[in-house]
Amino acid sequence: MLTINENYLKLQASYLFSDIAKRVASFQEKNPQRDVIKLGIGDVTKGLPQACVTAFHKAVDEMAEDATFRGYGPEQGYDFLREAIAVNDFQARRAGISADEIFVSDGAKCDTGNIQELFTTDIKVAIPDPVYPVYLDTNVMAGRTGAFADGRYKGVVYLDSTRENNFVPALPTEDVDLIYLCFPNNPTGSTITKEELEVWVDYARENKAIILFDAAYEAFIRDDSLPKSIYEIEGAKEVAIEFRSFSKNAGFTGTRCAYTVVPIECMAYDSHSKRQAIHPLWNRRHCTKFNGVSYPVQRAAEAVYSEEGKSEVRQLADYYMKNADLVRKEIGVLGYDYVGGENSPYIWIDGKRNSWDFFDMLLDQAGVVCTPGAGFGKCGEGYIRISAFNSYENVERAMARIRDALA
Ligand code: PLP
């Protein structure tokens, strides 16, 4: 008899986006004449930068000719892309990462989900609340948690992100081994300073822990004093793995390209307390279970680092950040407390009431869709997330309607 991995049965069905879709559909059925503006899901809306499109086309043409055709590529990614990443994203910021420490992949979602496979099931995992749900669910699937009760899985050390700590969680009060951090944060839009991140790196070094640092939104950082990479912190290479993505900076959500940095010095321990490097383990996993990102996509990603690409990517992020500025301004005028939107595309608003009630009110009275914070964890209750990923015209219209509805 074939038995299943029963950890999957512990998973809470992810109702968030399907619930939102149902409520929007029912609203539209009752109000067919009203158009709905969606500021909910964190998907980009603008086309790919021209530099990427040109490189993409050229690479597709190469694939059409026997002489320039490429079959299976290196699982870790082509050298041209790994080099461009190492030089531009790290060495330019004095974070000494080299090309062989970079693993190109088809998404930060997969990488943040898969990385936990390298560690045993009896470790203690610290996960922020509210959170990008992938970190939590993949640990549930692996059997690192108990059952779900009162909005939380037993066995997980939750790191509360609240107004009191400015949405940067404090160190856990019990020992943990694996720590998930995401800055700029999804969903709260909060950021972490170098000094605050240093505290986490020091903790990981002292406690033989590893930090999984998700920097998928680094392109939206406007304050130069904030770290874009955890490797800007002294000693982080020994204790941190970083995830990056081309999804939000270059609009690759549908094109798919990302990368994970596993420094050579990054270590964990075997059952004899002997230090073991993570790099060869991840390399082995990547080569066994993944066959590389397509050549044209990697060429398109490489173009992000050309002079033209850099300027276009900057313009893209600026476009969304102008939207974020407008949301912040309008929400501030209405007297709501919020965080985010200054160095991130998300604005996290204290609705002063149940998240779903606020969602329903915005939908009914303004025809605007947001994301209820409760869907991201217990600490998200009372908040809503507004995403800056839309056209400026739509954000302008949405904010005018919200002003009229809430004023
Ligand atoms: N990490 C965070 C925090 C995200 O919000 C997202 C997507 O929304 C991802 C990772 C996924 O990135 P990718 O498109 O590279 O899979």
PDB file of N, CA and C and ligand atoms in Angstrom, residues 41-43 105-112 131-135 181-187 214-217 243-248 252-254 256-259 346 376 385 389, ligand 1:
ATOM      1  N   ILE A  41      -2.581  41.730  -5.948  1.00  0.00           N
ATOM      2  CA  ILE A  41      -1.503  40.767  -6.197  1.00  0.00           C
ATOM      3  C   ILE A  41      -0.206  41.482  -6.589  1.00  0.00           C
ATOM      4  N   GLY A  42       0.913  40.947  -6.132  1.00  0.00           N
ATOM      5  CA  GLY A  42       2.203  41.588  -6.382  1.00  0.00           C
ATOM      6  C   GLY A  42       2.823  41.199  -7.712  1.00  0.00           C
ATOM      7  N   ASP A  43       2.059  41.277  -8.791  1.00  0.00           N
ATOM      8  CA  ASP A  43       2.637  40.977 -10.108  1.00  0.00           C
ATOM      9  C   ASP A  43       2.860  42.278 -10.868  1.00  0.00           C
ATOM     10  N   SER A 105      18.566  30.224 -11.458  1.00  0.00           N
ATOM     11  CA  SER A 105      17.412  29.316 -11.389  1.00  0.00           C
ATOM     12  C   SER A 105      16.202  29.945 -12.071  1.00  0.00           C
ATOM     13  N   ASP A 106      15.082  29.232 -12.023  1.00  0.00           N
ATOM     14  CA  ASP A 106      13.868  29.766 -12.650  1.00  0.00           C
ATOM     15  C   ASP A 106      12.968  30.471 -11.647  1.00  0.00           C
ATOM     16  N   GLY A 107      13.449  30.760 -10.451  1.00  0.00           N
ATOM     17  CA  GLY A 107      12.619  31.546  -9.544  1.00  0.00           C
ATOM     18  C   GLY A 107      13.081  31.514  -8.103  1.00  0.00           C
ATOM     19  N   ALA A 108      12.906  32.645  -7.437  1.00  0.00           N
ATOM     20  CA  ALA A 108      13.218  32.698  -6.009  1.00  0.00           C
ATOM     21  C   ALA A 108      12.178  31.909  -5.215  1.00  0.00           C
ATOM     22  N   LYS A 109      10.986  31.742  -5.802  1.00  0.00           N
ATOM     23  CA  LYS A 109       9.972  30.939  -5.108  1.00  0.00           C
ATOM     24  C   LYS A 109      10.485  29.510  -4.947  1.00  0.00           C
ATOM     25  N   CYS A 110      10.955  28.922  -6.073  1.00  0.00           N
ATOM     26  CA  CYS A 110      11.442  27.540  -6.015  1.00  0.00           C
ATOM     27  C   CYS A 110      12.643  27.453  -5.073  1.00  0.00           C
ATOM     28  N   ASP A 111      13.568  28.402  -5.199  1.00  0.00           N
ATOM     29  CA  ASP A 111      14.797  28.308  -4.409  1.00  0.00           C
ATOM     30  C   ASP A 111      14.528  28.463  -2.916  1.00  0.00           C
ATOM     31  N   THR A 112      13.692  29.451  -2.547  1.00  0.00           N
ATOM     32  CA  THR A 112      13.393  29.616  -1.117  1.00  0.00           C
ATOM     33  C   THR A 112      12.616  28.397  -0.600  1.00  0.00           C
ATOM     34  N   VAL A 131       4.225  36.881   6.697  1.00  0.00           N
ATOM     35  CA  VAL A 131       5.297  36.287   5.886  1.00  0.00           C
ATOM     36  C   VAL A 131       4.825  35.914   4.484  1.00  0.00           C
ATOM     37  N   TYR A 132       5.802  35.895   3.561  1.00  0.00           N
ATOM     38  CA  TYR A 132       5.615  35.283   2.237  1.00  0.00           C
ATOM     39  C   TYR A 132       5.413  33.780   2.512  1.00  0.00           C
ATOM     40  N   PRO A 133       4.243  33.210   2.182  1.00  0.00           N
ATOM     41  CA  PRO A 133       3.855  31.896   2.712  1.00  0.00           C
ATOM     42  C   PRO A 133       4.755  30.709   2.332  1.00  0.00           C
ATOM     43  N   VAL A 134       5.567  30.855   1.294  1.00  0.00           N
ATOM     44  CA  VAL A 134       6.396  29.731   0.819  1.00  0.00           C
ATOM     45  C   VAL A 134       7.339  29.203   1.910  1.00  0.00           C
ATOM     46  N   TYR A 135       7.921  30.118   2.701  1.00  0.00           N
ATOM     47  CA  TYR A 135       8.886  29.677   3.724  1.00  0.00           C
ATOM     48  C   TYR A 135       8.205  28.721   4.707  1.00  0.00           C
ATOM     49  N   LEU A 181      14.635  35.683   6.637  1.00  0.00           N
ATOM     50  CA  LEU A 181      14.444  37.137   6.682  1.00  0.00           C
ATOM     51  C   LEU A 181      14.200  37.619   5.266  1.00  0.00           C
ATOM     52  N   CYS A 182      13.338  38.605   5.103  1.00  0.00           N
ATOM     53  CA  CYS A 182      13.033  39.148   3.777  1.00  0.00           C
ATOM     54  C   CYS A 182      12.983  40.661   3.879  1.00  0.00           C
ATOM     55  N   PHE A 183      13.931  41.338   3.215  1.00  0.00           N
ATOM     56  CA  PHE A 183      13.953  42.812   3.203  1.00  0.00           C
ATOM     57  C   PHE A 183      14.449  43.328   1.871  1.00  0.00           C
ATOM     58  N   PRO A 184      13.795  44.357   1.304  1.00  0.00           N
ATOM     59  CA  PRO A 184      12.512  44.932   1.678  1.00  0.00           C
ATOM     60  C   PRO A 184      11.458  43.826   1.759  1.00  0.00           C
ATOM     61  N   ASN A 185      10.558  44.004   2.714  1.00  0.00           N
ATOM     62  CA  ASN A 185       9.681  42.905   3.080  1.00  0.00           C
ATOM     63  C   ASN A 185       8.407  42.814   2.240  1.00  0.00           C
ATOM     64  N   ASN A 186       8.043  41.602   1.937  1.00  0.00           N
ATOM     65  CA  ASN A 186       6.706  41.279   1.468  1.00  0.00           C
ATOM     66  C   ASN A 186       6.054  40.519   2.606  1.00  0.00           C
ATOM     67  N   PRO A 187       4.949  40.944   3.177  1.00  0.00           N
ATOM     68  CA  PRO A 187       4.020  41.962   2.683  1.00  0.00           C
ATOM     69  C   PRO A 187       4.184  43.367   3.275  1.00  0.00           C
ATOM     70  N   ASP A 214      15.996  36.769   1.810  1.00  0.00           N
ATOM     71  CA  ASP A 214      15.274  36.954   0.553  1.00  0.00           C
ATOM     72  C   ASP A 214      15.315  38.439   0.186  1.00  0.00           C
ATOM     73  N   ALA A 215      16.063  38.743  -0.888  1.00  0.00           N
ATOM     74  CA  ALA A 215      16.223  40.143  -1.311  1.00  0.00           C
ATOM     75  C   ALA A 215      15.555  40.370  -2.662  1.00  0.00           C
ATOM     76  N   ALA A 216      14.421  39.710  -2.875  1.00  0.00           N
ATOM     77  CA  ALA A 216      13.727  39.799  -4.169  1.00  0.00           C
ATOM     78  C   ALA A 216      13.327  41.240  -4.530  1.00  0.00           C
ATOM     79  N   TYR A 217      13.216  42.114  -3.505  1.00  0.00           N
ATOM     80  CA  TYR A 217      12.759  43.491  -3.768  1.00  0.00           C
ATOM     81  C   TYR A 217      13.857  44.540  -3.616  1.00  0.00           C
ATOM     82  N   PHE A 243      18.751  35.119  -1.691  1.00  0.00           N
ATOM     83  CA  PHE A 243      17.897  34.849  -2.855  1.00  0.00           C
ATOM     84  C   PHE A 243      17.600  36.157  -3.574  1.00  0.00           C
ATOM     85  N   ARG A 244      17.746  36.125  -4.881  1.00  0.00           N
ATOM     86  CA  ARG A 244      17.444  37.309  -5.703  1.00  0.00           C
ATOM     87  C   ARG A 244      16.600  36.859  -6.888  1.00  0.00           C
ATOM     88  N   SER A 245      15.954  37.831  -7.519  1.00  0.00           N
ATOM     89  CA  SER A 245      15.064  37.489  -8.619  1.00  0.00           C
ATOM     90  C   SER A 245      15.050  38.604  -9.657  1.00  0.00           C
ATOM     91  N   PHE A 246      14.872  38.255 -10.917  1.00  0.00           N
ATOM     92  CA  PHE A 246      14.688  39.271 -11.962  1.00  0.00           C
ATOM     93  C   PHE A 246      13.201  39.601 -12.137  1.00  0.00           C
ATOM     94  N   SER A 247      12.342  38.970 -11.315  1.00  0.00           N
ATOM     95  CA  SER A 247      10.892  39.133 -11.480  1.00  0.00           C
ATOM     96  C   SER A 247      10.435  40.567 -11.288  1.00  0.00           C
ATOM     97  N   LYS A 248      10.894  41.204 -10.209  1.00  0.00           N
ATOM     98  CA  LYS A 248      10.333  42.503  -9.869  1.00  0.00           C
ATOM     99  C   LYS A 248      11.183  43.651 -10.424  1.00  0.00           C
ATOM    100  N   PHE A 252      10.381  40.051 -14.931  1.00  0.00           N
ATOM    101  CA  PHE A 252      10.506  38.671 -15.402  1.00  0.00           C
ATOM    102  C   PHE A 252       9.523  37.700 -14.736  1.00  0.00           C
ATOM    103  N   THR A 253       8.410  38.191 -14.182  1.00  0.00           N
ATOM    104  CA  THR A 253       7.514  37.252 -13.479  1.00  0.00           C
ATOM    105  C   THR A 253       7.026  36.144 -14.411  1.00  0.00           C
ATOM    106  N   GLY A 254       6.817  36.493 -15.681  1.00  0.00           N
ATOM    107  CA  GLY A 254       6.396  35.467 -16.645  1.00  0.00           C
ATOM    108  C   GLY A 254       7.550  34.891 -17.451  1.00  0.00           C
ATOM    109  N   ARG A 256      10.746  34.206 -16.082  1.00  0.00           N
ATOM    110  CA  ARG A 256      11.331  33.324 -15.087  1.00  0.00           C
ATOM    111  C   ARG A 256      12.859  33.298 -15.091  1.00  0.00           C
ATOM    112  N   CYS A 257      13.451  34.020 -14.207  1.00  0.00           N
ATOM    113  CA  CYS A 257      14.886  33.902 -13.953  1.00  0.00           C
ATOM    114  C   CYS A 257      15.182  34.511 -12.583  1.00  0.00           C
ATOM    115  N   ALA A 258      16.015  33.826 -11.833  1.00  0.00           N
ATOM    116  CA  ALA A 258      16.378  34.278 -10.495  1.00  0.00           C
ATOM    117  C   ALA A 258      17.745  33.685 -10.166  1.00  0.00           C
ATOM    118  N   TYR A 259      18.235  33.950  -8.977  1.00  0.00           N
ATOM    119  CA  TYR A 259      19.462  33.243  -8.573  1.00  0.00           C
ATOM    120  C   TYR A 259      19.590  33.191  -7.053  1.00  0.00           C
ATOM    121  N   TYR A 346       5.415  47.809  -1.718  1.00  0.00           N
ATOM    122  CA  TYR A 346       4.229  47.480  -0.924  1.00  0.00           C
ATOM    123  C   TYR A 346       4.009  48.511   0.181  1.00  0.00           C
ATOM    124  N   PHE A 376      -1.493  36.748   5.531  1.00  0.00           N
ATOM    125  CA  PHE A 376      -0.044  36.540   5.611  1.00  0.00           C
ATOM    126  C   PHE A 376       0.405  36.099   7.004  1.00  0.00           C
ATOM    127  N   ARG A 385      -2.561  45.159   2.531  1.00  0.00           N
ATOM    128  CA  ARG A 385      -1.393  45.478   1.704  1.00  0.00           C
ATOM    129  C   ARG A 385      -1.871  46.091   0.392  1.00  0.00           C
ATOM    130  N   PHE A 389       2.223  47.893  -8.027  1.00  0.00           N
ATOM    131  CA  PHE A 389       2.360  47.346  -9.380  1.00  0.00           C
ATOM    132  C   PHE A 389       1.063  47.545 -10.169  1.00  0.00           C
TER     133      PHE A 389
HETATM  134  N1  PLP B   1      10.249  36.136  -2.592  1.00  0.00           N
HETATM  135  C1  PLP B   1       9.318  37.031  -2.274  1.00  0.00           C
HETATM  136  C2  PLP B   1       9.399  37.716  -0.959  1.00  0.00           C
HETATM  137  C3  PLP B   1       8.259  37.302  -3.140  1.00  0.00           C
HETATM  138  O1  PLP B   1       7.310  38.189  -2.793  1.00  0.00           O
HETATM  139  C4  PLP B   1       8.189  36.626  -4.378  1.00  0.00           C
HETATM  140  C5  PLP B   1       7.086  36.863  -5.331  1.00  0.00           C
HETATM  141  O2  PLP B   1       6.151  37.552  -5.151  1.00  0.00           O
HETATM  142  C6  PLP B   1       9.172  35.705  -4.667  1.00  0.00           C
HETATM  143  C7  PLP B   1      10.189  35.477  -3.772  1.00  0.00           C
HETATM  144  C8  PLP B   1       9.096  34.908  -5.930  1.00  0.00           C
HETATM  145  O3  PLP B   1       9.985  35.330  -6.885  1.00  0.00           O
HETATM  146  P1  PLP B   1      10.120  34.573  -8.283  1.00  0.00           P
HETATM  147  O4  PLP B   1       9.171  35.225  -9.232  1.00  0.00           O
HETATM  148  O5  PLP B   1      11.564  34.770  -8.649  1.00  0.00           O
HETATM  149  O6  PLP B   1       9.803  33.130  -8.072  1.00  0.00           O
END
